[in-house]
Amino acid sequence: MALTEIAQTGYAETKDKAPENTLPVNIDGLARRLVGAAMTIAAFLLWLVPEGITLPSVLLIKLGISIVFLGVGLSLMTVPKKLRD
């Protein structure tokens, strides 16, 4: 019985039943969704920051960073960690 088994299911791998008034806890999935949502929001909020420098090269870097944040954030929120059999 590993710690990750307890954290993913909310109770041990043995035949113990969870209390009826609690739901199984999936901490890993929740953390991935929260980080993904934060990165997706940051991709859009990056463009709301007042610009001090309006050079085209800086805007190109800003565009690249927001595309990477948007892609990684959406993949963290939508792609499952493991494919279940």
XYZ file of C-alpha atoms in Angstrom:
85
model
C 0.000 0.000 0.000
C 1.696 3.144 -1.213
C 0.905 6.694 -0.241
C -0.223 7.499 -3.786
C -2.827 4.742 -3.629
C -4.338 6.278 -0.528
C -4.256 9.812 -1.950
C -5.853 8.868 -5.274
C -8.733 6.817 -3.935
C -9.303 8.404 -0.560
C -8.948 5.043 1.219
C -6.538 2.119 1.306
C -6.288 -0.513 -1.410
C -7.647 -3.135 0.938
C -11.340 -3.903 0.963
C -12.074 -1.065 3.400
C -15.123 0.885 2.398
C -15.159 4.628 2.387
C -17.590 6.346 4.736
C -20.871 6.956 2.970
C -20.844 10.715 3.490
C -17.446 11.315 1.833
C -16.349 11.167 -1.795
C -13.078 9.659 -3.065
C -10.331 12.264 -3.313
C -8.261 12.698 -6.469
C -5.633 15.248 -5.434
C -3.437 14.749 -8.487
C -6.231 15.414 -10.990
C -7.436 18.431 -9.064
C -3.931 19.916 -8.920
C -3.426 19.386 -12.666
C -6.740 21.086 -13.459
C -5.984 24.044 -11.185
C -2.505 24.568 -12.666
C -3.939 24.205 -16.163
C -6.657 26.760 -15.465
C -4.116 29.177 -13.987
C -1.848 28.854 -17.038
C -4.766 29.350 -19.439
C -5.914 32.471 -17.609
C -2.330 33.761 -17.438
C -2.037 33.418 -21.223
C -4.869 35.917 -21.644
C -3.947 38.180 -18.726
C -0.434 38.578 -20.124
C -1.891 40.880 -22.778
C -3.685 43.075 -20.217
C -0.457 44.137 -18.498
C 0.433 47.717 -19.422
C 3.164 47.698 -22.005
C 6.314 49.660 -21.287
C 8.078 48.548 -24.440
C 6.252 48.184 -27.751
C 9.076 46.716 -29.810
C 7.977 44.049 -32.277
C 10.536 41.587 -30.900
C 9.100 41.916 -27.387
C 5.584 41.412 -28.713
C 6.741 38.297 -30.562
C 8.203 36.858 -27.355
C 4.990 37.716 -25.507
C 2.960 35.967 -28.205
C 5.155 32.865 -27.997
C 4.856 32.703 -24.212
C 1.084 33.049 -24.339
C 0.754 30.319 -26.988
C 2.883 27.958 -24.868
C 0.909 28.782 -21.694
C -2.390 28.272 -23.509
C -1.320 24.949 -25.010
C 0.129 23.525 -21.798
C -2.785 24.820 -19.716
C -5.423 23.305 -21.979
C -3.585 20.000 -22.177
C -3.293 19.821 -18.383
C -7.023 20.400 -18.037
C -8.237 18.042 -20.758
C -5.780 15.167 -21.270
C -6.177 12.347 -18.738
C -3.112 11.283 -16.769
C -3.538 7.589 -17.559
C -5.751 5.771 -19.964
C -7.894 3.333 -18.024
C -8.301 -0.214 -19.349
